[in-house]
Amino acid sequence: MSVTAAQGFTAAGIAAGIKENGSADLALVVNTGPRSAAAGVFTSNRVKAAPVVWSEQVLKGGAVSAVVLNSGGANACTGPLGFQDTHATAEKAAEVLGHSAGEVAIASTGLIGLRLPMDKLLPGVERAAAELTPHGGEKAAIAIKTTDSVHKTAVVTQDGWTVGGMAKGAGMLAPGLATMLVVLTTDADLPSADLDPALRAATRTTFDRIDSDGCMSTNDTVLLLASGASGIVPETGAFAEAVRTVCADLARQLIGDAEGASKDIRIEVVGAASEDDAVEVGRSIARNNLLKCAIHGEDPNWGRVLSAIGTTSAVFEPDQLNVAINDVWVCKNGSVGEDRELVDMRYREVRITADLAAGTESAVIWANDLTADYVHENSAYSS
Amino acid sequence: MSVTAAQGFTAAGIAAGIKENGSADLALVVNTGPRSAAAGVFTSNRVKAAPVVWSEQVLKGGAVSAVVLNSGGANACTGPLGFQDTHATAEKAAEVLGHSAGEVAIASTGLIGLRLPMDKLLPGVERAAAELTPHGGEKAAIAIKTTDSVHKTAVVTQDGWTVGGMAKGAGMLAPGLATMLVVLTTDADLPSADLDPALRAATRTTFDRIDSDGCMSTNDTVLLLASGASGIVPETGAFAEAVRTVCADLARQLIGDAEGASKDIRIEVVGAASEDDAVEVGRSIARNNLLKCAIHGEDPNWGRVLSAIGTTSAVFEPDQLNVAINDVWVCKNGSVGEDRELVDMRYREVRITADLAAGTESAVIWANDLTADYVHENSAYSS
């Protein structure tokens, strides 16, 4: 499953010793062809980790034969020497696999500001290459975990072709993209030029619309590799929808496993004058710490929703805003609506609907609550 | 002290019964003249509470004779009836004090979305008026507290004239303005036209640059009243500086008393190409939940500072960024700098310096850490 659900891929996941606790920390995904088409989407943070800078260059070539991913260190803010480490990793994989280093993408995740232990990582690439199998997808997905409590995979198969993938990410999740490493693979017989629009369209409404904690990472990477091994050229719309389905599935899993979270919050903004307005309002609600605390306390505090909407530049009139929490319209026309006692917030999933009463556009943003566990986990992370 | 430090003012603070626990909840500040000049700055949140909408209108007249402030309810998102409540409060104060309702400003703080108990509030205005004294400033400052652990006052006196004030605010503190009610008074003999620029200049670099939790309120109100009772017309620059000093003092007190906080974080952005860049970067750092958790954990996690800077549009090159925490330059040229073990974070105040190496402009933003206590306090607030 995972990245090896599609034909034409092998993968491996091993413990290379990058993590001091001995957990799996190195994954290798190899495209065995016949194609080596690829597309990629990366963090919009201007402070980019070395592997992001490297992989963006690789993707410009339009071909990716292999991806080396490590947890246990982000290789971000590590200067020219950190970039040399990424380069050396690609060279090592190229040497072992018989590819060009210019076709090896690299992705790293973990603490910012620390050099990677190359004396562990480079031998690890050799060992991972020796363990490559067409059934290695699960092990690869496990090896990229950091604070994730579970590994995340998803697969869609139809009409003889498959899109599958793996994701890691549990904190620093915010649009643009979230702090995530994602590798998607397909055996559809498509060139890079067809992969790119499908991937961008999919991430725009999935990974770009989850916001666990408002914090944007230096390492976000989403790759889509196509082997062409099925020999089938799917219809463009069907392929794009399959990619979107896998991305949406993985994005939902990321929110469901966010650090310290006790609630997954589905924020749907409706009645917006534009999709941009809907997204802006959704993100403002998603990032309101006071609201996130209230949701944690199972308090249907719609005042905090209105207060968040009021900070945006979206088209709306304050006295026409409506807000539902778990389908109870607790705020109508900018004021008190149905009885807040009717809102049942016992379950993990909480639905907030914000109606701007200004148009017909909408958007869904997923977020998490803010908990003492989040604080504990992130105040002790690097110590 | 407080709002009665300057000549020409009386004040009172009483328990009107708005708060169910019997604490003081109603304050009255009266300008006894001879002038009734005034200026005001209000929240930039587009969802404005009824008293904000009312007081903005009052300020347009340029004269304020009295301010009625209540805690125990924000009177925000309460619709036309909530606005009528504010109007009735002004009418009651006008009737009791012999002023025009059009010169009575109103400010409210507390939960959003609840009507105020007018059967308690209106008799309270009568009682407060009966208790007005030239020494009532402290009682007024106490009556506007919500979750504040202490009341906040500040005074500057020089050359025969005084600027004094009181503030409340402990959460939902964010630029534009913070969730605060502030009343400043002065006996300087200045017209409203001179008060306004002094107040706006002062708030721009004080209240607008504290960011406790990134959440912007519906009720923020900062008023400056001048009685002219000293008969002295101060030099413009000296007056503006006195107002700024009082505002900075109160702003620092607000950050020092923020809900659940264990650290006050002074973020100074230097080397910026423009002041706007410095403020944008400072706010991005101030709102980064992961960094706020790290500071709580006394972890000098400069990677999270860089990650926050990277989300802005400010002028900088990632490989030229420098970051100091408590004066230790833990990040130099976008990479590892001095030993992080040298950073001593035991004390409540933590100083972060971010050098963009792109110019000569700077700005200071004050923020707080993110703690389990903040989560507890804000997940249980309305229940």
Short mmCIF file of C-alpha atoms in Angstrom, two decimals, chain B residues 16-333:
data_model
loop_
_atom_site.label_atom_id
_atom_site.label_comp_id
_atom_site.label_asym_id
_atom_site.label_seq_id
_atom_site.Cartn_x
_atom_site.Cartn_y
_atom_site.Cartn_z
CA ALA B 16 -23.84 47.20 40.70
CA GLY B 17 -24.68 43.51 40.58
CA ILE B 18 -23.77 42.97 36.91
CA LYS B 19 -21.24 40.34 37.97
CA GLU B 20 -22.94 37.50 39.76
CA ASN B 21 -20.07 37.14 42.23
CA GLY B 22 -20.66 40.57 43.73
CA SER B 23 -17.35 42.13 42.64
CA ALA B 24 -17.09 45.77 41.57
CA ASP B 25 -18.35 46.07 38.00
CA LEU B 26 -19.31 49.68 37.28
CA ALA B 27 -17.05 52.71 36.99
CA LEU B 28 -17.91 56.33 36.36
CA VAL B 29 -15.41 59.00 35.36
CA VAL B 30 -16.60 62.61 35.20
CA ASN B 31 -14.82 65.62 33.75
CA THR B 32 -15.69 68.60 35.94
CA GLY B 33 -14.05 71.03 33.56
CA PRO B 34 -13.73 73.78 32.74
CA ARG B 35 -13.05 72.01 29.41
CA SER B 36 -14.60 68.77 28.18
CA ALA B 37 -12.16 68.04 25.36
CA ALA B 38 -11.62 64.42 24.33
CA ALA B 39 -10.07 62.04 21.84
CA GLY B 40 -10.65 58.34 21.34
CA VAL B 41 -9.19 55.33 19.56
CA PHE B 42 -11.25 52.19 19.08
CA THR B 43 -10.90 48.58 17.96
CA SER B 44 -10.32 48.01 14.27
CA ASN B 45 -12.38 44.83 14.50
CA ARG B 46 -15.29 45.18 12.08
CA VAL B 47 -17.55 43.42 14.57
CA LYS B 48 -17.89 46.27 17.05
CA ALA B 49 -19.74 46.17 20.34
CA ALA B 50 -22.67 48.55 20.87
CA PRO B 51 -20.71 50.83 23.28
CA VAL B 52 -17.95 51.20 20.67
CA VAL B 53 -20.42 52.22 18.00
CA TRP B 54 -22.00 54.67 20.47
CA SER B 55 -18.73 56.15 21.75
CA GLU B 56 -17.33 56.62 18.26
CA GLN B 57 -20.35 58.83 17.59
CA VAL B 58 -19.87 60.72 20.85
CA LEU B 59 -16.22 61.38 20.05
CA LYS B 60 -17.17 62.89 16.71
CA GLY B 61 -18.74 65.69 18.73
CA GLY B 62 -15.31 66.32 20.30
CA ALA B 63 -16.65 66.63 23.86
CA VAL B 64 -16.88 64.01 26.59
CA SER B 65 -18.20 64.97 30.02
CA ALA B 66 -18.46 61.48 31.48
CA VAL B 67 -17.55 57.88 30.81
CA VAL B 68 -19.56 54.93 32.11
CA LEU B 69 -17.60 51.68 32.09
CA ASN B 70 -18.84 48.26 33.07
CA SER B 71 -17.25 44.86 33.40
CA GLY B 72 -19.33 41.70 33.52
CA GLY B 73 -20.59 41.92 29.94
CA ALA B 74 -19.26 43.22 26.62
CA ASN B 75 -22.62 44.12 25.10
CA ALA B 76 -21.17 42.89 21.79
CA CYS B 77 -23.21 41.00 19.18
CA THR B 78 -26.39 41.91 20.98
CA GLY B 79 -28.21 43.50 18.05
CA PRO B 80 -30.41 46.61 18.08
CA LEU B 81 -31.60 45.91 21.63
CA GLY B 82 -28.00 45.91 22.86
CA PHE B 83 -27.48 49.29 21.25
CA GLN B 84 -30.62 50.57 22.98
CA ASP B 85 -29.11 49.39 26.28
CA THR B 86 -26.01 51.48 25.65
CA HIS B 87 -28.14 54.45 24.70
CA ALA B 88 -30.24 54.09 27.84
CA THR B 89 -27.08 53.97 29.96
CA ALA B 90 -25.86 57.24 28.45
CA GLU B 91 -29.27 58.80 28.97
CA LYS B 92 -29.32 57.72 32.59
CA ALA B 93 -25.83 59.17 33.24
CA ALA B 94 -26.79 62.38 31.48
CA GLU B 95 -29.93 62.68 33.59
CA VAL B 96 -28.12 62.08 36.87
CA LEU B 97 -25.14 64.30 36.04
CA GLY B 98 -26.99 67.07 34.25
CA HIS B 99 -25.09 66.62 30.99
CA SER B 100 -26.15 65.80 27.46
CA ALA B 101 -26.22 62.07 26.60
CA GLY B 102 -24.23 63.01 23.51
CA GLU B 103 -21.28 63.77 25.80
CA VAL B 104 -21.37 60.47 27.68
CA ALA B 105 -19.03 57.77 26.38
CA ILE B 106 -19.74 54.13 27.22
CA ALA B 107 -17.33 51.21 27.46
CA SER B 108 -18.13 47.60 28.29
CA THR B 109 -16.07 44.46 28.78
CA GLY B 110 -16.85 40.83 29.46
CA LEU B 111 -18.52 38.03 27.56
CA ILE B 112 -19.68 38.58 23.99
CA GLY B 113 -23.27 37.84 23.05
CA LEU B 114 -25.05 38.52 26.31
CA ARG B 115 -27.42 41.40 27.05
CA LEU B 116 -26.51 43.50 30.08
CA PRO B 117 -28.79 43.33 33.14
CA MET B 118 -30.20 46.86 32.79
CA ASP B 119 -32.23 46.49 35.96
CA LYS B 120 -28.92 46.40 37.79
CA LEU B 121 -26.90 48.71 35.57
CA LEU B 122 -29.17 51.77 35.51
CA PRO B 123 -29.62 51.98 39.32
CA GLY B 124 -25.86 51.39 39.51
CA VAL B 125 -25.21 54.53 37.47
CA GLU B 126 -27.24 56.52 40.01
CA ARG B 127 -25.33 55.00 42.93
CA ALA B 128 -21.97 55.57 41.28
CA ALA B 129 -22.84 59.20 40.62
CA ALA B 130 -23.62 59.62 44.33
CA GLU B 131 -20.18 58.26 45.20
CA LEU B 132 -18.12 60.42 42.82
CA THR B 133 -15.03 61.89 44.51
CA PRO B 134 -11.75 63.48 43.37
CA HIS B 135 -10.07 60.43 44.92
CA GLY B 136 -12.17 57.75 43.20
CA GLY B 137 -9.59 56.77 40.59
CA GLU B 138 -8.45 53.56 42.26
CA LYS B 139 -11.99 52.33 42.81
CA ALA B 140 -12.84 53.03 39.17
CA ALA B 141 -9.75 51.10 38.03
CA ILE B 142 -10.77 48.14 40.18
CA ALA B 143 -14.35 48.13 38.88
CA ILE B 144 -13.32 47.57 35.25
CA LYS B 145 -11.32 44.39 35.91
CA THR B 146 -12.48 41.13 34.31
CA THR B 147 -9.90 38.36 34.47
CA ASP B 148 -7.24 40.90 35.45
CA SER B 149 -5.41 39.84 38.59
CA VAL B 150 -4.52 43.44 39.45
CA HIS B 151 -5.85 46.84 38.50
CA LYS B 152 -3.62 49.00 36.33
CA THR B 153 -2.94 52.71 36.69
CA ALA B 154 -0.18 55.10 35.64
CA VAL B 155 0.56 58.79 36.12
CA VAL B 156 3.03 61.33 34.75
CA THR B 157 3.22 64.81 36.29
CA GLN B 158 5.41 67.68 35.13
CA ASP B 159 5.43 71.47 35.16
CA GLY B 160 2.06 71.76 36.84
CA TRP B 161 0.05 69.42 34.63
CA THR B 162 -0.66 65.72 34.80
CA VAL B 163 -1.63 62.81 32.60
CA GLY B 164 -3.00 59.79 34.42
CA GLY B 165 -5.00 56.75 33.51
CA MET B 166 -6.36 53.31 34.14
CA ALA B 167 -6.54 50.18 32.01
CA LYS B 168 -8.10 46.77 32.09
CA GLY B 169 -7.19 43.83 29.90
CA ALA B 170 -5.75 40.39 30.39
CA GLY B 171 -6.61 38.35 27.32
CA MET B 172 -7.70 38.80 23.73
CA LEU B 173 -4.81 41.23 23.55
CA ALA B 174 -3.71 41.97 20.02
CA PRO B 175 -2.93 44.94 17.88
CA GLY B 176 -5.73 46.92 16.55
CA LEU B 177 -6.18 47.53 19.54
CA ALA B 178 -5.87 44.99 22.27
CA THR B 179 -8.88 43.93 24.35
CA MET B 180 -8.69 46.75 26.61
CA LEU B 181 -10.54 49.58 28.13
CA VAL B 182 -8.35 52.56 28.88
CA VAL B 183 -9.32 55.98 30.19
CA LEU B 184 -6.66 58.67 30.34
CA THR B 185 -7.29 62.06 31.87
CA THR B 186 -5.32 65.28 31.89
CA ASP B 187 -5.74 68.72 33.39
CA ALA B 188 -3.69 70.24 30.57
CA ASP B 189 -5.61 73.02 28.86
CA LEU B 190 -5.82 71.56 25.37
CA PRO B 191 -8.63 71.27 22.84
CA SER B 192 -9.72 67.99 21.30
CA ALA B 193 -7.82 68.80 18.13
CA ASP B 194 -4.56 68.64 20.10
CA LEU B 195 -5.52 65.55 22.07
CA ASP B 196 -6.25 63.43 19.04
CA PRO B 197 -2.79 63.37 17.40
CA ALA B 198 -1.11 62.84 20.76
CA LEU B 199 -3.36 59.88 21.55
CA ARG B 200 -3.03 58.28 18.11
CA ALA B 201 0.75 58.62 18.13
CA ALA B 202 0.92 57.12 21.59
CA THR B 203 -1.33 54.12 20.92
CA ARG B 204 0.43 53.35 17.64
CA THR B 205 3.65 52.46 19.44
CA THR B 206 2.23 51.13 22.72
CA PHE B 207 -1.18 49.44 22.83
CA ASP B 208 -0.95 48.60 19.13
CA ARG B 209 2.31 46.76 19.77
CA ILE B 210 1.26 44.35 22.47
CA ASP B 211 0.01 40.97 21.35
CA SER B 212 -0.84 38.59 24.12
CA ASP B 213 -2.70 35.98 22.09
CA GLY B 214 -3.27 37.29 18.58
CA CYS B 215 -6.98 37.77 19.24
CA MET B 216 -8.58 41.12 18.50
CA SER B 217 -11.48 42.31 20.60
CA THR B 218 -14.84 43.79 19.71
CA ASN B 219 -14.69 46.31 22.55
CA ASP B 220 -11.29 48.01 22.65
CA THR B 221 -11.58 51.62 23.68
CA VAL B 222 -8.92 54.16 24.64
CA LEU B 223 -10.18 57.58 25.69
CA LEU B 224 -8.24 60.72 26.60
CA LEU B 225 -10.19 63.44 28.41
CA ALA B 226 -8.89 66.93 29.14
CA SER B 227 -10.37 69.15 31.84
CA GLY B 228 -8.10 72.18 31.39
CA ALA B 229 -8.22 72.53 35.19
CA SER B 230 -4.50 73.23 35.52
CA GLY B 231 -4.84 76.25 33.30
CA ILE B 232 -1.54 75.27 31.68
CA VAL B 233 -1.04 74.74 27.96
CA PRO B 234 1.88 72.31 27.64
CA GLU B 235 4.25 72.27 24.71
CA THR B 236 2.95 69.79 22.12
CA GLY B 237 5.96 67.49 22.15
CA ALA B 238 6.12 67.30 25.94
CA PHE B 239 2.42 66.51 26.16
CA ALA B 240 2.61 63.82 23.49
CA GLU B 241 5.56 62.25 25.27
CA ALA B 242 3.69 62.25 28.60
CA VAL B 243 0.70 60.54 26.99
CA ARG B 244 3.02 58.02 25.36
CA THR B 245 4.75 57.33 28.67
CA VAL B 246 1.47 56.62 30.44
CA CYS B 247 0.27 54.42 27.57
CA ALA B 248 3.57 52.48 27.50
CA ASP B 249 3.38 51.97 31.24
CA LEU B 250 -0.18 50.67 31.07
CA ALA B 251 0.61 48.49 28.01
CA ARG B 252 3.50 46.89 29.85
CA GLN B 253 1.19 46.22 32.83
CA LEU B 254 -1.34 44.56 30.51
CA ILE B 255 1.29 42.16 29.13
CA GLY B 256 2.54 41.50 32.64
CA ASP B 257 -0.93 40.39 33.71
CA ALA B 258 -1.97 38.40 30.62
CA GLU B 259 -4.13 35.36 31.24
CA GLY B 260 -2.12 32.31 32.20
CA ALA B 261 1.17 33.76 31.03
CA SER B 262 4.45 32.84 32.70
CA LYS B 263 6.72 34.94 30.48
CA ASP B 264 6.62 38.46 29.06
CA ILE B 265 8.39 38.47 25.72
CA ARG B 266 9.99 41.66 24.39
CA ILE B 267 10.51 41.23 20.66
CA GLU B 268 12.73 43.84 19.09
CA VAL B 269 13.12 43.76 15.34
CA VAL B 270 16.16 45.70 14.14
CA GLY B 271 17.88 46.20 10.81
CA ALA B 272 14.54 46.45 9.02
CA ALA B 273 14.12 48.24 5.70
CA SER B 274 11.02 50.01 7.06
CA GLU B 275 9.12 50.38 10.32
CA ASP B 276 6.21 48.50 8.71
CA ASP B 277 8.52 45.58 7.99
CA ALA B 278 9.75 45.61 11.58
CA VAL B 279 6.18 45.58 12.93
CA GLU B 280 5.06 42.84 10.53
CA VAL B 281 7.97 40.61 11.52
CA GLY B 282 7.50 41.38 15.22
CA ARG B 283 3.82 40.43 15.09
CA SER B 284 4.53 37.23 13.18
CA ILE B 285 7.03 36.19 15.87
CA ALA B 286 4.61 37.29 18.62
CA ARG B 287 1.83 35.07 17.24
CA ASN B 288 3.79 31.88 16.60
CA ASN B 289 2.22 29.34 18.93
CA LEU B 290 5.12 26.93 18.67
CA LEU B 291 7.60 29.63 19.65
CA LYS B 292 5.32 30.76 22.49
CA CYS B 293 5.30 27.18 23.80
CA ALA B 294 9.08 26.96 23.50
CA ILE B 295 9.54 30.15 25.49
CA HIS B 296 7.21 28.73 28.12
CA GLY B 297 9.52 25.71 28.26
CA GLU B 298 12.57 28.03 28.55
CA ASP B 299 13.82 26.59 25.27
CA PRO B 300 15.74 29.15 23.13
CA ASN B 301 14.27 27.65 19.96
CA TRP B 302 15.51 30.17 17.38
CA GLY B 303 14.43 27.91 14.51
CA ARG B 304 10.83 28.82 15.33
CA VAL B 305 11.77 32.51 15.19
CA LEU B 306 13.22 32.07 11.69
CA SER B 307 10.22 30.02 10.66
CA ALA B 308 7.94 32.91 11.76
CA ILE B 309 10.04 35.53 9.98
CA GLY B 310 9.86 33.43 6.81
CA THR B 311 6.09 33.84 6.60
CA THR B 312 6.29 37.63 6.22
CA SER B 313 6.72 39.86 3.20
CA ALA B 314 9.44 41.96 4.85
CA VAL B 315 12.71 42.66 3.06
CA PHE B 316 15.40 40.17 4.15
CA GLU B 317 17.65 37.40 2.89
CA PRO B 318 17.26 34.11 4.82
CA ASP B 319 21.02 33.60 5.03
CA GLN B 320 21.57 37.03 6.60
CA LEU B 321 19.11 36.75 9.50
CA ASN B 322 20.44 37.01 13.04
CA VAL B 323 18.53 36.20 16.21
CA ALA B 324 19.47 36.81 19.83
CA ILE B 325 17.60 35.43 22.82
CA ASN B 326 18.41 37.25 26.04
CA ASP B 327 21.38 38.82 24.23
CA VAL B 328 22.94 35.53 23.12
CA TRP B 329 23.15 35.48 19.30
CA VAL B 330 21.98 31.90 18.90
CA CYS B 331 21.40 32.38 15.16
CA LYS B 332 23.90 34.10 12.88
CA ASN B 333 23.55 34.44 9.12
#
